[in-house]
Coordinates of C-alpha atoms in Angstrom, one line a residue:
Chain A
K1 CA 119.1 107.0 82.5
A2 CA 118.1 103.8 81.1
G3 CA 116.2 101.0 83.1
V4 CA 116.5 97.9 83.6
T5 CA 116.5 95.7 80.5
Q6 CA 115.7 92.1 80.3
T7 CA 115.8 89.7 77.5
P8 CA 114.1 87.8 75.9
R9 CA 110.6 89.4 77.0
Y10 CA 108.7 85.8 76.1
L11 CA 110.0 82.1 75.8
I12 CA 108.5 79.1 75.0
K13 CA 110.7 75.9 76.2
T14 CA 109.8 72.2 76.7
R15 CA 110.5 70.0 79.7
G16 CA 114.2 69.1 79.8
Q17 CA 115.3 71.5 78.1
Q18 CA 117.6 74.6 79.5
V19 CA 117.1 78.4 79.3
T20 CA 119.2 81.3 79.9
L21 CA 117.8 84.5 80.5
S22 CA 119.7 87.9 80.8
C23 CA 119.2 91.2 82.4
S24 CA 121.4 94.6 82.1
P25 CA 121.5 96.7 84.9
I26 CA 121.1 100.2 85.3
S27 CA 124.7 102.0 84.6
G28 CA 126.5 102.6 87.7
H29 CA 124.6 99.6 89.7
R30 CA 126.8 97.0 91.1
S31 CA 123.8 94.7 92.7
V32 CA 121.6 92.5 90.3
S33 CA 119.1 90.2 92.0
W34 CA 116.7 87.7 90.4
Y35 CA 113.3 86.8 91.6
Q36 CA 110.8 84.1 90.4
Q37 CA 106.9 85.3 90.0
T38 CA 104.1 83.3 90.0
P39 CA 100.6 83.7 91.0
G40 CA 100.5 81.5 93.9
Q41 CA 103.7 82.2 95.4
G42 CA 104.2 85.8 94.7
L43 CA 108.0 87.0 93.9
Q44 CA 110.5 84.6 95.3
F45 CA 114.1 85.5 95.5
L46 CA 116.5 83.5 93.6
F47 CA 120.0 85.1 94.2
E48 CA 121.9 88.4 94.3
Y49 CA 125.1 89.1 92.7
F50 CA 127.4 92.2 93.2
S51 CA 130.7 92.7 91.6
E52 CA 130.7 89.0 90.0
T53 CA 130.2 87.2 93.5
Q54 CA 127.0 85.7 94.6
R55 CA 126.3 87.1 97.9
N56 CA 122.7 85.5 98.6
K57 CA 120.7 82.6 97.6
G58 CA 117.2 81.7 97.9
N59 CA 115.7 78.1 98.3
F60 CA 115.8 77.2 94.9
P61 CA 117.1 74.0 93.6
G62 CA 120.5 73.4 92.1
R63 CA 118.8 73.7 88.7
F64 CA 118.7 77.8 88.8
S65 CA 122.4 79.0 88.7
G66 CA 123.5 82.7 87.4
R67 CA 126.6 84.7 87.0
Q68 CA 127.5 88.1 86.7
F69 CA 130.0 89.8 84.3
S70 CA 132.6 92.4 84.9
N71 CA 130.1 95.1 83.3
S72 CA 127.6 94.0 86.0
R73 CA 125.4 92.4 83.4
S74 CA 123.8 88.9 84.6
E75 CA 122.6 86.0 83.4
M76 CA 120.5 83.4 84.9
N77 CA 120.3 79.5 83.7
V78 CA 117.8 77.2 84.5
S79 CA 118.5 73.6 83.5
T80 CA 116.3 70.3 82.9
L81 CA 113.4 72.4 82.5
E82 CA 109.9 71.5 84.6
L83 CA 106.8 72.6 83.8
G84 CA 106.6 74.1 87.5
D85 CA 109.2 76.5 86.4
S86 CA 106.6 78.7 84.3
A87 CA 107.0 82.1 85.7
L88 CA 107.7 85.5 85.2
Y89 CA 111.6 86.0 85.9
L90 CA 112.6 89.4 87.3
C91 CA 115.5 91.2 87.8
A92 CA 116.4 94.0 89.9
S93 CA 119.4 96.4 90.0
S94 CA 120.7 98.7 92.9
L95 CA 123.9 100.5 93.9
D96 CA 124.4 98.2 96.7
G97 CA 121.7 95.9 97.5
F98 CA 119.7 98.5 99.6
Y99 CA 115.7 97.7 99.2
N100 CA 114.9 101.4 98.5
E101 CA 117.4 101.5 95.9
Q102 CA 116.3 98.7 93.7
F103 CA 114.9 99.1 90.2
F104 CA 113.3 96.1 88.5
G105 CA 113.2 95.1 84.8
P106 CA 110.2 94.1 82.9
G107 CA 110.7 90.8 83.2
T108 CA 111.0 87.4 80.9
R109 CA 108.0 85.4 80.7
L110 CA 109.1 81.8 80.7
T111 CA 106.3 78.8 79.8
V112 CA 107.5 75.3 80.0
L113 CA 105.1 72.9 77.7
Chain B
Q1 CA 102.4 79.5 106.9
K2 CA 104.0 82.2 104.6
E3 CA 106.0 84.9 105.9
V4 CA 104.1 87.7 104.6
E5 CA 100.2 87.1 103.6
Q6 CA 98.1 89.3 101.4
D7 CA 94.6 89.1 99.8
P8 CA 94.8 88.5 96.4
G9 CA 91.7 90.1 95.5
P10 CA 90.8 91.2 92.9
L11 CA 89.6 94.4 94.3
S12 CA 87.2 96.7 92.5
V13 CA 86.2 100.3 93.5
P14 CA 84.4 103.1 91.9
E15 CA 86.9 106.3 90.9
G16 CA 87.1 108.6 93.9
A17 CA 87.1 105.9 96.4
I18 CA 89.6 105.3 99.3
V19 CA 91.1 101.8 98.9
S20 CA 92.7 100.1 101.8
L21 CA 95.2 97.3 100.9
N22 CA 96.5 95.2 103.8
C23 CA 99.1 92.6 104.7
T24 CA 99.9 90.7 107.7
Y25 CA 103.3 89.0 108.8
S26 CA 104.9 86.5 111.3
N27 CA 108.1 87.5 111.5
S28 CA 108.8 89.7 114.1
A29 CA 112.2 90.8 113.1
F30 CA 110.9 92.5 109.8
Q31 CA 112.0 96.1 110.6
Y32 CA 111.2 97.5 106.9
F33 CA 108.0 97.8 105.4
M34 CA 107.3 98.6 101.6
W35 CA 104.5 99.0 98.9
Y36 CA 105.2 98.2 95.3
R37 CA 102.9 98.6 92.0
Q38 CA 103.0 96.4 89.4
Y39 CA 101.1 97.3 86.0
S40 CA 100.5 94.8 83.7
R41 CA 103.4 93.5 81.5
K42 CA 105.9 95.5 83.9
G43 CA 108.4 94.9 86.9
P44 CA 107.2 96.2 90.5
E45 CA 108.3 99.7 91.3
L46 CA 108.8 101.1 94.6
L47 CA 106.1 103.3 96.0
M48 CA 106.4 104.1 99.3
Y49 CA 108.6 102.9 102.4
T50 CA 108.9 103.0 105.8
Y51 CA 110.7 101.8 108.9
S52 CA 109.6 100.3 112.2
S53 CA 105.6 101.8 113.1
G54 CA 103.5 104.5 112.2
N55 CA 102.3 106.3 109.6
K56 CA 103.8 107.8 106.2
E57 CA 102.1 110.1 103.8
D58 CA 102.9 110.7 100.1
G59 CA 100.4 112.5 98.1
R60 CA 97.0 110.2 97.9
F61 CA 99.0 107.3 99.5
T62 CA 99.6 106.8 103.1
A63 CA 101.5 103.8 104.5
Q64 CA 100.8 102.4 108.1
V65 CA 102.7 100.0 110.1
D66 CA 101.6 97.9 113.4
K67 CA 104.3 96.1 114.6
S68 CA 102.3 94.9 117.6
S69 CA 99.6 93.5 115.4
K70 CA 102.2 92.5 112.6
Y71 CA 99.9 94.1 110.2
I72 CA 100.7 96.9 107.5
S73 CA 98.0 98.7 105.5
L74 CA 98.5 101.0 102.0
F75 CA 95.5 103.7 102.1
I76 CA 94.9 105.3 98.3
R77 CA 92.8 108.6 98.7
D78 CA 90.7 109.6 95.5
S79 CA 91.6 106.8 93.9
Q80 CA 92.2 106.9 90.0
P81 CA 91.6 104.5 87.1
S82 CA 95.5 105.3 86.7
D83 CA 95.9 103.3 90.0
S84 CA 94.5 99.9 88.5
A85 CA 97.6 97.6 89.1
T86 CA 98.6 94.7 91.6
Y87 CA 100.1 96.0 94.9
L88 CA 102.6 93.9 96.5
C89 CA 103.8 94.5 99.8
A90 CA 107.3 93.7 100.8
M91 CA 109.6 93.4 104.1
S92 CA 112.9 93.3 105.2
V93 CA 114.9 92.4 108.4
G94 CA 117.6 94.6 107.3
M95 CA 121.0 94.5 106.1
N96 CA 122.6 91.0 106.9
S97 CA 126.0 90.0 106.9
G98 CA 126.8 89.5 103.5
G99 CA 125.8 93.1 102.4
Y100 CA 122.8 92.7 100.9
Q101 CA 118.8 93.5 102.3
K102 CA 116.9 90.5 101.5
V103 CA 113.3 91.7 100.5
T104 CA 110.3 89.4 101.1
F105 CA 107.2 90.1 99.2
G106 CA 103.6 89.2 99.5
T107 CA 101.7 87.3 96.5
G108 CA 100.1 90.7 95.8
T109 CA 96.3 92.6 95.4
K110 CA 95.0 93.3 92.1
L111 CA 93.2 96.5 92.2
Q112 CA 90.9 97.8 89.7
V113 CA 89.3 101.4 89.8
I114 CA 86.3 101.8 87.4
P115 CA 85.7 105.6 86.0

């Protein structure tokens, strides 16, 4: 069974630009969660999608948005990039959102210059 | 104050040593406790999970939860160089009304096991 895939793996952008990250969950998984990982803050929850609907949202500004498609693939968008947005962005998929069924992808390393 | 505190390390031990990794938390509503392992350039993988207080053993790994002290630990016996990774503790209050179990993570402890 293929794992969670994320594209691209690395990305370099400049301040003010926008970026779109993609996540393909494990086949059959309907829940996709997004996290931001930084050395100082650790993993912080961005949002979770289930069957194309956002079910939960973390404490991030509106510049961070996402969506989920009918095939459960998910995209995350960050507009008007700031230097502080440099981080590893991880997505995790699960069948229904249970913690012990959550599988992470390898992440997208975003660098904002 | 963060809900979950974890010593970032790095922690360096010789092969075969017993490793103790710890986290403290402030939210008394946490009921589910997890440990993730994250290798360099990889996403975290769930290592162990426990519900409520007590110990849980899985091979060389033992997870311990002390809810009265709001303290959890992961012990690794006979540590191996392949155990070198960052270990993240994580906690959850349970399933919310929206049908999702939000997990709060520690910042991770970097462990290096030296051959």
